[in-house]
Coordinates of C-alpha atoms and ligand atoms in Angstrom, one line a residue:
M5 CA 67.3 -74.9 -11.5
A6 CA 65.5 -73.3 -14.7
I7 CA 63.7 -70.0 -13.1
T8 CA 59.9 -70.0 -14.2
K9 CA 59.1 -66.8 -15.0
N10 CA 55.6 -64.9 -14.2
K11 CA 53.4 -64.9 -17.0
I12 CA 49.6 -62.8 -16.8
L13 CA 46.6 -63.6 -18.1
R14 CA 44.5 -60.4 -17.8
L15 CA 41.0 -60.7 -19.7
I16 CA 39.0 -57.5 -20.2
L17 CA 34.6 -58.5 -20.7
G18 CA 32.3 -56.8 -23.8
D19 CA 31.3 -54.3 -21.0
Q20 CA 35.8 -53.3 -19.6
L21 CA 36.5 -51.0 -21.9
N22 CA 38.0 -48.7 -19.4
I23 CA 41.2 -47.5 -20.7
N24 CA 41.7 -45.3 -17.3
H25 CA 42.3 -48.5 -15.5
S26 CA 44.7 -48.6 -13.4
W27 CA 45.8 -52.1 -14.8
F28 CA 46.6 -49.7 -18.5
K29 CA 48.7 -47.1 -16.5
T30 CA 51.8 -48.7 -17.5
V31 CA 53.0 -51.1 -20.3
D32 CA 54.2 -54.5 -18.8
E33 CA 55.4 -56.7 -20.9
K34 CA 55.0 -59.9 -18.1
V35 CA 51.3 -58.7 -18.8
T36 CA 48.7 -60.2 -21.6
Y37 CA 45.3 -58.8 -22.0
V38 CA 42.6 -61.5 -23.5
M39 CA 39.7 -60.1 -25.3
M40 CA 37.5 -62.5 -26.6
E41 CA 34.0 -62.2 -28.6
I42 CA 32.4 -65.1 -27.9
R43 CA 28.7 -67.6 -27.7
T44 CA 28.1 -67.9 -24.5
E45 CA 28.2 -63.6 -24.4
T46 CA 25.3 -63.5 -28.0
D47 CA 23.6 -66.4 -26.8
Y48 CA 22.6 -65.4 -23.1
A49 CA 19.8 -63.1 -24.7
Q50 CA 18.5 -62.6 -27.6
H51 CA 20.6 -59.1 -28.3
H52 CA 19.9 -56.6 -30.9
I53 CA 21.9 -56.6 -33.7
Q54 CA 23.1 -53.4 -33.2
K55 CA 24.3 -54.3 -29.4
V56 CA 25.9 -56.8 -30.3
L57 CA 27.9 -55.0 -33.6
G58 CA 27.7 -52.2 -31.4
I59 CA 29.7 -53.6 -28.0
F60 CA 31.9 -56.1 -31.2
A61 CA 33.0 -52.9 -32.4
A62 CA 33.8 -51.3 -29.1
M63 CA 35.8 -54.1 -28.1
Q64 CA 38.2 -53.9 -31.2
Q65 CA 38.6 -50.4 -30.8
F66 CA 39.4 -51.0 -27.7
S67 CA 41.8 -53.5 -28.6
E68 CA 43.2 -51.3 -30.8
E69 CA 43.9 -48.6 -28.6
L70 CA 45.7 -51.5 -26.0
K71 CA 48.6 -51.9 -28.9
Q72 CA 49.1 -48.8 -29.9
Q73 CA 49.9 -48.2 -26.4
K74 CA 52.1 -51.7 -27.0
H75 CA 50.6 -54.1 -24.3
N76 CA 50.4 -57.4 -24.9
I77 CA 47.0 -57.7 -26.8
I78 CA 45.1 -61.0 -27.7
Y79 CA 41.7 -60.5 -29.5
I80 CA 38.9 -63.5 -30.4
K81 CA 37.1 -62.8 -33.2
L82 CA 33.9 -64.5 -33.0
N83 CA 35.0 -66.9 -35.7
D84 CA 38.5 -67.3 -35.4
K85 CA 39.5 -71.5 -35.8
N86 CA 40.8 -71.6 -32.3
N87 CA 37.9 -69.9 -30.7
L88 CA 36.0 -72.4 -28.2
Q89 CA 33.1 -69.4 -27.1
R90 CA 33.5 -69.8 -23.7
F91 CA 35.2 -67.5 -20.9
D92 CA 37.0 -70.5 -19.0
K93 CA 37.8 -72.5 -22.2
N94 CA 39.6 -69.8 -24.4
C95 CA 41.4 -69.2 -21.2
D96 CA 42.5 -72.8 -20.3
L97 CA 44.2 -73.0 -24.4
L98 CA 46.0 -69.7 -23.7
I99 CA 47.4 -71.2 -20.3
L100 CA 48.4 -73.8 -21.4
K101 CA 49.7 -72.9 -24.6
N102 CA 51.9 -69.3 -23.1
N103 CA 52.9 -71.2 -19.8
F104 CA 50.7 -68.3 -17.6
T105 CA 51.9 -68.4 -14.1
Q106 CA 48.5 -66.2 -13.4
F107 CA 45.5 -65.2 -14.0
E108 CA 43.3 -61.9 -13.4
Y109 CA 40.0 -60.2 -14.5
Q110 CA 38.2 -57.3 -13.4
L111 CA 34.5 -57.9 -11.1
P112 CA 31.9 -58.1 -13.4
D113 CA 29.1 -56.4 -13.4
E114 CA 26.8 -59.7 -14.0
Y115 CA 25.9 -62.6 -10.8
R116 CA 26.1 -65.6 -14.3
V117 CA 29.8 -64.3 -15.1
D118 CA 30.9 -63.5 -11.8
E119 CA 29.8 -66.5 -10.3
H120 CA 31.9 -68.6 -13.7
L121 CA 34.8 -66.9 -13.4
K122 CA 34.7 -67.4 -9.9
N123 CA 34.8 -70.9 -10.2
Y124 CA 37.2 -70.6 -13.3
A125 CA 39.5 -68.4 -11.0
K126 CA 38.8 -72.1 -8.1
S127 CA 39.6 -74.4 -10.5
L128 CA 42.7 -73.6 -11.5
N129 CA 46.3 -74.7 -11.1
I130 CA 48.0 -71.0 -11.5
K131 CA 47.5 -67.9 -9.2
S132 CA 44.4 -65.9 -9.6
N133 CA 44.0 -62.0 -8.5
I134 CA 40.2 -60.3 -9.3
F135 CA 40.3 -56.1 -9.7
D136 CA 38.3 -53.2 -9.4
T137 CA 36.2 -52.2 -13.2
E138 CA 37.0 -49.0 -11.2
H139 CA 34.3 -47.5 -13.0
F140 CA 30.9 -46.7 -10.4
Y141 CA 30.8 -44.3 -7.9
S142 CA 30.0 -47.0 -5.2
T143 CA 31.1 -50.1 -4.6
R144 CA 29.0 -53.7 -4.7
K145 CA 28.5 -53.5 -1.1
E146 CA 27.4 -50.2 0.1
L147 CA 23.5 -49.7 -0.8
G148 CA 23.2 -52.7 1.7
N149 CA 25.0 -51.8 4.5
L150 CA 23.5 -48.3 4.1
F151 CA 21.0 -49.8 4.6
E152 CA 21.2 -53.0 7.0
G153 CA 18.5 -53.5 9.5
K154 CA 16.0 -51.8 7.5
K155 CA 12.9 -52.8 5.3
L156 CA 12.5 -49.7 2.9
Y157 CA 15.4 -49.4 0.1
L158 CA 14.7 -45.4 -0.2
M159 CA 16.3 -44.1 -3.6
E160 CA 15.8 -40.9 -2.1
T161 CA 18.1 -41.8 0.8
F162 CA 20.4 -42.9 -0.9
Y163 CA 20.7 -40.8 -3.6
R164 CA 21.2 -37.9 -0.9
Y165 CA 24.2 -40.1 0.7
M166 CA 25.7 -40.7 -2.3
R167 CA 25.7 -36.6 -2.1
K168 CA 27.4 -36.1 0.4
K169 CA 29.8 -37.9 0.5
H170 CA 31.5 -37.5 -3.5
Q171 CA 30.2 -34.3 -2.4
V172 CA 28.6 -33.6 -5.4
L173 CA 26.3 -30.2 -5.2
I174 CA 26.6 -29.4 -1.8
I175 CA 27.3 -26.7 -0.2
D176 CA 29.0 -26.2 3.6
G177 CA 29.6 -30.4 3.8
D178 CA 26.4 -30.9 3.8
K179 CA 23.5 -29.3 2.4
P180 CA 21.7 -29.2 -1.2
L181 CA 23.6 -26.5 -3.4
H182 CA 20.3 -24.2 -3.6
G183 CA 18.1 -26.1 -0.5
K184 CA 16.3 -29.4 -2.0
W185 CA 17.5 -32.5 -2.5
N186 CA 14.9 -32.3 -5.2
F187 CA 13.6 -29.9 -8.2
D188 CA 11.1 -32.4 -10.1
E189 CA 7.6 -30.7 -9.2
D190 CA 9.3 -27.5 -11.8
N191 CA 9.9 -30.8 -14.2
R192 CA 8.1 -33.0 -16.7
Q193 CA 6.2 -31.2 -18.3
K194 CA 4.7 -32.1 -21.9
L195 CA 5.6 -30.9 -25.6
P196 CA 4.3 -27.7 -26.8
K197 CA 2.5 -28.4 -30.0
E198 CA 4.6 -25.9 -31.6
H199 CA 7.6 -27.4 -30.8
K200 CA 10.6 -28.3 -33.5
P201 CA 12.0 -31.9 -33.5
T202 CA 14.7 -32.1 -32.2
A203 CA 17.4 -34.3 -33.9
P204 CA 20.1 -36.4 -32.9
Y205 CA 23.8 -36.7 -32.4
L206 CA 24.4 -39.7 -34.3
F207 CA 27.7 -42.0 -35.8
T208 CA 28.4 -43.0 -39.7
N209 CA 30.9 -45.3 -38.4
N210 CA 31.2 -48.8 -40.9
V211 CA 30.9 -51.5 -39.0
T212 CA 29.6 -54.3 -42.2
V213 CA 32.5 -56.2 -41.8
I214 CA 31.7 -57.4 -38.2
E215 CA 27.8 -57.9 -39.6
A216 CA 29.2 -60.5 -42.5
E217 CA 30.9 -62.3 -39.2
L218 CA 28.2 -62.2 -37.6
K219 CA 26.0 -63.8 -40.4
K220 CA 28.0 -66.5 -40.6
T221 CA 26.9 -67.7 -37.7
T222 CA 23.6 -69.3 -36.1
I223 CA 23.3 -66.4 -34.0
K224 CA 19.9 -65.2 -33.5
T225 CA 19.4 -61.1 -33.1
I226 CA 16.2 -58.8 -33.5
G227 CA 15.7 -55.3 -35.3
T228 CA 17.7 -53.6 -38.0
V229 CA 21.1 -51.9 -38.9
D230 CA 21.8 -49.4 -41.3
S231 CA 25.8 -51.1 -40.7
K232 CA 27.4 -49.0 -42.9
N233 CA 26.2 -45.7 -40.8
F234 CA 26.2 -47.2 -37.1
L235 CA 24.8 -44.4 -35.0
W236 CA 26.0 -45.2 -31.6
P237 CA 29.9 -44.4 -30.4
I238 CA 32.0 -47.3 -30.7
N239 CA 34.7 -45.8 -29.1
K240 CA 36.0 -42.9 -26.2
E241 CA 36.5 -40.1 -28.2
Q242 CA 33.2 -40.4 -29.7
S243 CA 31.3 -41.6 -26.3
I244 CA 33.1 -37.9 -25.5
K245 CA 31.3 -35.8 -28.6
L246 CA 28.2 -37.3 -27.4
L247 CA 28.6 -36.8 -24.1
D248 CA 29.3 -32.7 -25.7
Y249 CA 26.6 -32.9 -27.7
F250 CA 24.4 -33.8 -24.9
V251 CA 25.7 -31.1 -22.2
E252 CA 25.4 -28.0 -25.1
N253 CA 22.1 -28.7 -26.7
C254 CA 20.1 -31.6 -24.7
L255 CA 21.0 -30.4 -20.9
P256 CA 18.9 -27.2 -21.4
L257 CA 15.5 -28.7 -21.4
F258 CA 16.4 -32.4 -20.2
G259 CA 14.4 -32.4 -16.9
T260 CA 11.7 -30.4 -18.1
F261 CA 10.2 -32.7 -21.0
Q262 CA 12.4 -36.4 -19.4
D263 CA 9.5 -37.8 -19.3
A264 CA 7.5 -36.3 -22.9
M265 CA 7.2 -38.7 -25.1
A266 CA 6.1 -37.9 -29.0
P267 CA 6.1 -39.8 -32.0
N268 CA 9.1 -39.1 -34.7
E269 CA 11.4 -37.9 -31.4
W270 CA 13.1 -41.3 -30.5
S271 CA 15.5 -39.7 -27.7
L272 CA 13.7 -36.2 -27.8
Y273 CA 16.2 -34.6 -24.7
H274 CA 18.2 -37.2 -23.7
S275 CA 21.3 -38.5 -23.6
R276 CA 22.0 -41.3 -24.8
L277 CA 24.4 -42.3 -22.4
S278 CA 23.9 -45.2 -21.3
F279 CA 25.8 -47.4 -23.7
S280 CA 28.9 -45.3 -22.9
M281 CA 28.7 -45.6 -19.3
N282 CA 27.7 -49.4 -20.0
T283 CA 30.3 -50.5 -21.8
K284 CA 32.7 -48.2 -19.5
L285 CA 33.9 -46.1 -22.7
L286 CA 33.1 -43.3 -20.4
S287 CA 32.8 -43.1 -16.6
P288 CA 29.9 -41.6 -14.6
Q289 CA 32.1 -39.0 -12.7
E290 CA 33.4 -38.0 -16.2
V291 CA 29.2 -37.7 -17.1
V292 CA 28.0 -35.9 -14.2
N293 CA 31.3 -33.1 -14.5
R294 CA 31.2 -32.5 -17.9
A295 CA 27.4 -31.9 -17.2
I296 CA 28.0 -29.5 -13.7
S297 CA 31.1 -27.6 -15.7
E298 CA 28.0 -26.6 -18.1
Y299 CA 26.0 -25.3 -15.6
N300 CA 29.1 -23.2 -14.1
K301 CA 29.4 -21.6 -17.3
R302 CA 26.1 -21.0 -19.0
P303 CA 24.5 -20.3 -15.7
D304 CA 21.4 -17.9 -17.2
E305 CA 21.2 -20.8 -19.9
I306 CA 20.8 -23.7 -18.0
E307 CA 18.6 -24.3 -14.9
Y308 CA 19.6 -25.8 -11.5
N309 CA 16.6 -28.0 -11.9
Q310 CA 17.5 -30.4 -15.4
L311 CA 21.3 -30.5 -13.8
E312 CA 19.9 -31.9 -10.9
G313 CA 17.9 -33.8 -12.5
F314 CA 20.6 -35.5 -14.6
V315 CA 22.7 -35.4 -11.5
R316 CA 20.0 -37.7 -9.9
Q317 CA 20.1 -40.5 -12.5
I318 CA 23.3 -41.0 -12.5
I319 CA 24.2 -40.3 -8.8
G320 CA 21.2 -41.9 -7.3
W321 CA 19.5 -44.5 -9.9
R322 CA 22.2 -45.9 -11.8
E323 CA 24.4 -46.6 -8.6
Y324 CA 21.4 -47.8 -6.8
M325 CA 20.0 -50.6 -8.8
R326 CA 23.5 -51.6 -8.4
G327 CA 23.4 -51.4 -5.1
I328 CA 20.0 -53.8 -5.1
Y329 CA 21.5 -56.3 -7.6
W330 CA 24.2 -57.6 -5.2
L331 CA 22.1 -57.1 -2.4
K332 CA 19.3 -59.6 -3.9
M333 CA 20.1 -61.5 -6.9
P334 CA 20.4 -64.3 -7.5
E335 CA 16.5 -64.4 -5.9
Y336 CA 16.0 -60.5 -7.5
A337 CA 15.6 -63.4 -10.6
T338 CA 13.2 -65.3 -9.1
L339 CA 10.7 -62.6 -7.9
N340 CA 7.1 -62.7 -9.8
Y341 CA 5.2 -60.4 -6.7
F342 CA 2.1 -61.1 -8.6
E343 CA 2.3 -65.0 -9.9
H344 CA 2.5 -63.7 -13.5
T345 CA 2.2 -66.3 -16.2
E346 CA 1.4 -64.7 -19.4
K347 CA 3.5 -64.4 -22.5
L348 CA 4.8 -61.6 -24.6
P349 CA 2.1 -60.8 -27.4
Q350 CA 4.0 -61.5 -31.1
W351 CA 3.5 -57.5 -31.4
F352 CA 6.8 -56.7 -29.2
W353 CA 8.7 -58.0 -32.1
T354 CA 7.4 -56.6 -34.8
G355 CA 5.9 -53.3 -33.9
K356 CA 2.8 -54.3 -35.5
T357 CA -0.5 -53.3 -33.5
K358 CA -2.9 -50.3 -33.6
M359 CA -2.3 -48.7 -30.4
N360 CA -0.4 -46.1 -31.7
C361 CA 2.4 -45.3 -28.2
L362 CA 3.0 -49.6 -28.8
K363 CA 2.8 -49.2 -32.5
N364 CA 5.7 -45.7 -31.7
A365 CA 7.3 -47.2 -28.8
I366 CA 8.6 -50.9 -29.8
T367 CA 9.5 -49.5 -33.9
Q368 CA 11.8 -46.9 -32.6
S369 CA 13.0 -50.0 -29.6
L370 CA 13.2 -52.3 -33.7
Q371 CA 15.0 -49.4 -35.7
F372 CA 17.4 -47.7 -33.0
A373 CA 17.8 -50.6 -30.1
Y374 CA 16.4 -48.1 -28.1
A375 CA 13.7 -46.6 -26.3
H376 CA 14.3 -43.1 -23.5
H377 CA 12.6 -44.1 -20.3
I378 CA 9.4 -43.3 -19.7
Q379 CA 8.9 -44.6 -23.3
R380 CA 9.6 -48.1 -21.3
L381 CA 8.1 -48.1 -17.8
M382 CA 5.0 -46.3 -19.0
I383 CA 4.3 -47.9 -21.9
T384 CA 5.9 -51.0 -22.9
G385 CA 6.6 -51.9 -18.8
N386 CA 3.5 -50.7 -18.2
F387 CA 1.2 -52.3 -21.4
A388 CA 3.3 -55.8 -20.3
L389 CA 2.3 -55.8 -16.5
L390 CA -1.7 -54.8 -17.5
A391 CA -1.4 -57.6 -19.1
G392 CA -0.2 -59.8 -16.9
V393 CA 3.5 -60.9 -19.4
N394 CA 5.6 -63.4 -17.0
P395 CA 8.7 -61.4 -16.0
D396 CA 10.6 -63.9 -17.4
E397 CA 9.3 -63.1 -20.8
V398 CA 9.4 -59.1 -19.8
D399 CA 13.3 -59.7 -18.5
A400 CA 14.5 -61.7 -21.6
W401 CA 12.9 -59.1 -24.2
Y402 CA 14.5 -55.7 -22.2
L403 CA 18.2 -57.6 -22.1
G404 CA 17.9 -58.4 -25.9
I405 CA 16.3 -55.1 -27.3
Y406 CA 18.1 -52.0 -25.9
I407 CA 21.4 -51.7 -27.3
D408 CA 22.1 -50.4 -23.0
A409 CA 20.9 -53.9 -21.9
F410 CA 22.6 -55.5 -19.3
D411 CA 21.5 -58.1 -16.5
W412 CA 22.1 -55.8 -13.3
V413 CA 20.9 -52.6 -15.1
E414 CA 18.0 -54.2 -16.7
I415 CA 17.1 -56.4 -14.3
T416 CA 15.8 -54.1 -11.7
N417 CA 14.3 -52.0 -13.8
T418 CA 12.4 -53.9 -15.4
R419 CA 11.0 -56.4 -12.8
G420 CA 11.9 -54.3 -10.5
M421 CA 10.5 -50.9 -11.5
S422 CA 8.8 -51.8 -13.9
Q423 CA 6.6 -55.7 -13.3
F424 CA 6.8 -54.8 -9.4
A425 CA 7.7 -57.9 -9.4
D426 CA 10.1 -57.7 -6.6
G427 CA 6.2 -56.8 -4.0
G428 CA 8.2 -53.4 -3.6
I429 CA 11.9 -53.8 -3.3
V430 CA 12.8 -50.3 -5.9
G431 CA 9.2 -48.7 -6.3
S432 CA 6.6 -48.3 -3.7
K433 CA 4.1 -48.7 -6.0
P434 CA 3.2 -50.3 -9.7
Y435 CA 3.8 -47.9 -12.7
V436 CA 0.6 -48.3 -14.4
S437 CA -1.8 -46.2 -15.9
S438 CA -4.9 -45.8 -18.1
A439 CA -4.9 -43.7 -21.4
T440 CA -5.4 -40.1 -19.7
Y441 CA -1.8 -40.9 -18.3
I442 CA -0.2 -41.5 -22.0
N443 CA -2.2 -38.5 -23.4
K444 CA -1.4 -36.5 -20.9
M445 CA 2.6 -36.7 -21.8
S446 CA 3.0 -37.5 -25.3
S447 CA 0.7 -36.6 -28.1
Y448 CA 0.7 -40.4 -29.2
C449 CA -3.6 -40.4 -28.2
A450 CA -4.5 -37.7 -31.6
G451 CA -3.1 -40.9 -34.1
C452 CA -4.2 -44.1 -33.2
Y453 CA -7.1 -46.7 -33.8
Y454 CA -8.5 -46.5 -30.2
D455 CA -10.3 -44.2 -28.5
K456 CA -8.4 -42.9 -25.7
S457 CA -11.5 -41.2 -23.5
K458 CA -13.5 -44.6 -23.7
K459 CA -13.3 -47.9 -21.9
T460 CA -15.8 -50.1 -23.5
G461 CA -16.9 -50.1 -26.1
D462 CA -16.2 -50.5 -29.9
K463 CA -12.1 -49.0 -30.5
A464 CA -12.3 -47.8 -26.9
C465 CA -8.8 -48.0 -25.5
P466 CA -7.4 -51.3 -24.1
F467 CA -5.8 -49.3 -21.2
N468 CA -8.1 -48.5 -20.2
S469 CA -10.5 -51.7 -19.3
L470 CA -6.5 -53.1 -18.6
Y471 CA -6.2 -50.9 -16.1
W472 CA -9.3 -51.0 -13.7
N473 CA -9.3 -54.9 -14.7
F474 CA -4.8 -55.2 -12.9
Y475 CA -6.2 -53.4 -9.9
D476 CA -9.3 -55.6 -9.3
K477 CA -7.3 -59.1 -10.1
H478 CA -4.7 -57.3 -7.6
E479 CA -7.1 -56.0 -4.5
S480 CA -5.3 -57.8 -1.7
K481 CA -1.5 -57.6 -2.7
L482 CA -2.7 -53.4 -3.1
S483 CA -5.8 -52.2 -1.2
K484 CA -3.8 -51.0 1.6
N485 CA -0.9 -50.0 0.3
P486 CA -1.1 -46.2 1.3
R487 CA 0.0 -44.6 -2.7
I488 CA -2.5 -46.3 -4.2
G489 CA -6.1 -46.3 -1.7
M490 CA -7.6 -43.5 -3.4
M491 CA -7.1 -46.0 -6.1
Y492 CA -9.6 -48.2 -4.7
N493 CA -12.3 -46.3 -3.7
V494 CA -13.1 -44.7 -7.4
W495 CA -13.1 -48.1 -8.5
R496 CA -15.6 -49.6 -5.2
R497 CA -17.9 -46.5 -6.1
M498 CA -18.2 -48.0 -9.5
E499 CA -21.8 -48.5 -10.7
P500 CA -21.8 -52.7 -10.7
K501 CA -23.2 -52.4 -14.0
A502 CA -20.6 -50.5 -15.7
K503 CA -17.4 -52.5 -13.2
A504 CA -18.0 -55.6 -14.3
E505 CA -18.6 -54.6 -18.3
I506 CA -15.2 -52.6 -18.0
L507 CA -13.9 -56.3 -16.9
E508 CA -16.0 -57.3 -19.8
Q509 CA -13.8 -55.7 -21.7
A510 CA -10.2 -56.9 -20.4
D511 CA -10.5 -59.8 -20.8
Y512 CA -12.3 -59.5 -24.3
Y513 CA -8.8 -58.0 -25.2
L514 CA -6.6 -60.2 -23.3
K515 CA -7.8 -63.1 -25.0
H516 CA -7.6 -61.7 -28.4
I517 CA -3.8 -59.7 -27.6
N518 CA -2.6 -60.6 -30.7
E519 CA -4.8 -58.6 -32.7
L520 CA -5.4 -55.7 -30.6
Ligands
FAD622 P1 19.2 -40.3 -20.1 O1 17.8 -40.1 -19.7 O2 19.9 -39.1 -20.3 O3 20.0 -40.7 -18.7 C1 20.7 -40.2 -18.1 C2 21.6 -41.9 -17.7 O4 21.5 -41.9 -16.5 C3 21.6 -43.2 -18.6 O5 22.2 -42.9 -18.9 C4 21.6 -44.1 -17.7 O6 22.6 -44.7 -17.2 C5 21.1 -43.3 -16.2 N1 20.0 -43.5 -15.9 C6 18.9 -43.1 -15.5 N2 17.7 -43.8 -15.2 C7 18.2 -44.5 -14.8 C8 17.9 -46.8 -14.0 N3 16.3 -46.4 -13.9 N4 18.6 -46.9 -13.3 C9 19.5 -46.5 -13.7 N5 20.2 -45.6 -14.7 C10 19.7 -44.7 -15.0 N6 18.8 -48.3 -18.2 C11 20.4 -49.4 -18.6 O7 21.0 -48.6 -18.4 N7 20.2 -50.5 -19.1 C12 18.8 -51.1 -19.2 O8 19.2 -52.7 -19.5 C13 17.7 -50.4 -18.9 N8 16.8 -51.1 -19.1 C14 15.7 -50.9 -18.1 C15 14.0 -51.5 -18.2 C16 12.8 -50.7 -18.6 C17 11.5 -51.5 -18.0 C18 12.8 -49.4 -17.6 C19 11.9 -48.5 -16.9 C20 14.7 -48.1 -17.6 C21 15.6 -49.1 -17.9 N9 16.8 -48.4 -18.1 C22 17.8 -49.1 -18.5 C23 16.5 -47.7 -17.4 C24 16.9 -46.3 -18.4 O9 15.5 -45.9 -19.0 C25 18.1 -45.9 -19.4 O10 19.0 -46.3 -18.2 C26 18.1 -44.5 -20.5 O11 16.6 -44.9 -21.6 C27 19.5 -44.8 -21.3 O12 18.8 -43.3 -21.9 P2 19.4 -42.6 -21.9 O13 21.1 -42.3 -21.6 O14 19.4 -41.1 -23.2 O15 19.0 -41.6 -20.7
DLZ623 C1 26.7 -58.2 -24.6 C2 28.0 -59.4 -24.7 C3 27.9 -60.0 -26.3 C4 27.3 -59.9 -27.1 N1 29.1 -60.6 -26.7 C5 30.4 -60.4 -25.4 C6 31.9 -60.5 -26.2 O1 32.0 -61.7 -27.2 N2 32.5 -60.8 -25.1 C7 32.6 -60.2 -23.9 O2 33.8 -60.2 -23.2 N3 31.4 -59.8 -23.3 C8 30.2 -59.8 -24.4 N4 28.8 -59.2 -24.4 C9 28.9 -58.7 -22.6 C10 28.9 -59.2 -21.7 O3 28.1 -59.6 -22.1 C11 29.0 -58.3 -20.2 O4 30.5 -58.2 -19.9 C12 28.6 -59.6 -18.7 O5 26.9 -59.7 -19.1 C13 29.5 -59.4 -17.6 O6 28.3 -57.5 -17.5
SF4_624 FE1 -2.2 -45.9 -26.4 FE2 -4.5 -45.9 -25.9 FE3 -3.9 -43.5 -27.0 FE4 -3.8 -45.0 -27.9 S1 -5.2 -44.4 -27.5 S2 -2.2 -44.4 -27.7 S3 -3.5 -47.5 -27.5 S4 -2.7 -44.7 -24.4

């Protein structure tokens, strides 16, 4: 009787580029890896062109690296003749043609793909196995377990738990280094007037061949690219260079200017490591450990508040968002607490608005596939929420436009933190503001067509009337929130005539939103 040879097919997704994964520790001739550029993934959102090119370039380099290490690898390119453009169909074909006896994959980060591969594995008449991605600090279920039976899912509680569990910036077993868990009061300053623009560290990758292949298809993308000088890291080596650059040059002021915004400074002291981390070219542990080692090397130059603020983003916010995602999906993607129904203004796709803050945040997003956190939260997100835009529309925009946008971290930030569509799972109050906050944290208002100090009348800043209109409209849902009560006291004390004028101004702006 002929003995069937065990042959294993292992699927690697475009955001699973972790070369340190235990899969790759030994070369096994029984194992063949497959990576594929496919339409289900290019088309589930209208992605920024830099996102598609960046992912394909990184996938191609990853597959080359595996090949050099002598692993068997099949790489299916977008326009390959036999590409059936779906994970399941391409795998089916390979299993049939090559007589694989086993199918294996790593846990996808996205619910949609997770369901797809779970169902696919179930449908097979060969054995299948699932592996962890060996990337995150926490498991999918860890946050849910920590908060079991609790009504509130406080990020701060999760963050402290993570610090203790992983012994990061901890002394005596369970105490925070330097006596406090959070040093935010030392952070978040506006840039001084004499601030010299920072130069971001950019790569000059040539991705013209991939761009040419993309152009042969009907795939719709947004934004622009300089494909001869593709600026994002596309492999581990470049990702480590960007990490080194960040800790050496930006970390010393990371916390201080974390929330600052300025025209022509599109990334300031931010790391721009989210693409490398989300595709798993870098692990969060590598990033956190490198930042801590730089702090230890230069204690006189790097203050502790800068380091703690950075570590919190990764061990805290990033892992927290993932935990919420796996606890609350798939319902999370349908939540719309304020029952908002409006469309996004057209200028979200062009940047052509007279509002200087939005013009800058959107234009740089189209140009670089990047905006930093406060631009996403307090400029574009703030406006979308004040304008009553349907969270589905807001999600689709954020999922497409940013190089680092993957559902698990995009939706929790957008629908949750930014749009409060989850009614307060991620945040305790909606992040909305008038021009006062934007002017405090940026220099946008000085160059704006609108007048930041006017609520009504000619050239009144739209944020001002829309802000009060939002609170007025959602009084029944928000006025009992202890963190907002004060605002309602101010609103109620305003003269009825002044209130009516503000609401009228807001109504006018909402009706003419595409002309703002
Ligand atoms: P830095 O400011 O240098 O921060 C360091 C790292 O901390 C980031 O690389 C990221 O991994 C992590 N981090 C910081 N804040 C968060 C956060 N709120 N949630 C999760 N991780 C965080 N981040 C994404 O990775 N993908 C997204 O699709 C995404 N969409 C967002 C949408 C909205 C509306 C908002 C308000 C935020 C979103 N974020 C998203 C979070 C954050 O804005 C980005 O992680 C950050 O801007 C990436 O740039 P950076 O690497 O320079 O970050
Ligand atoms: C985002 C993306 C894109 C645009 N294209 C591909 C692709 O062609 N092949 C692939 O394996 N992955 C791609 N990705 C990333 C996937 O969408 C990501 O792996 C899933 O969303 C799971 O998180
Ligand atoms: Fe933005 Fe208003 Fe300031 Fe103009 S005045 S930059 S619209 S906040």
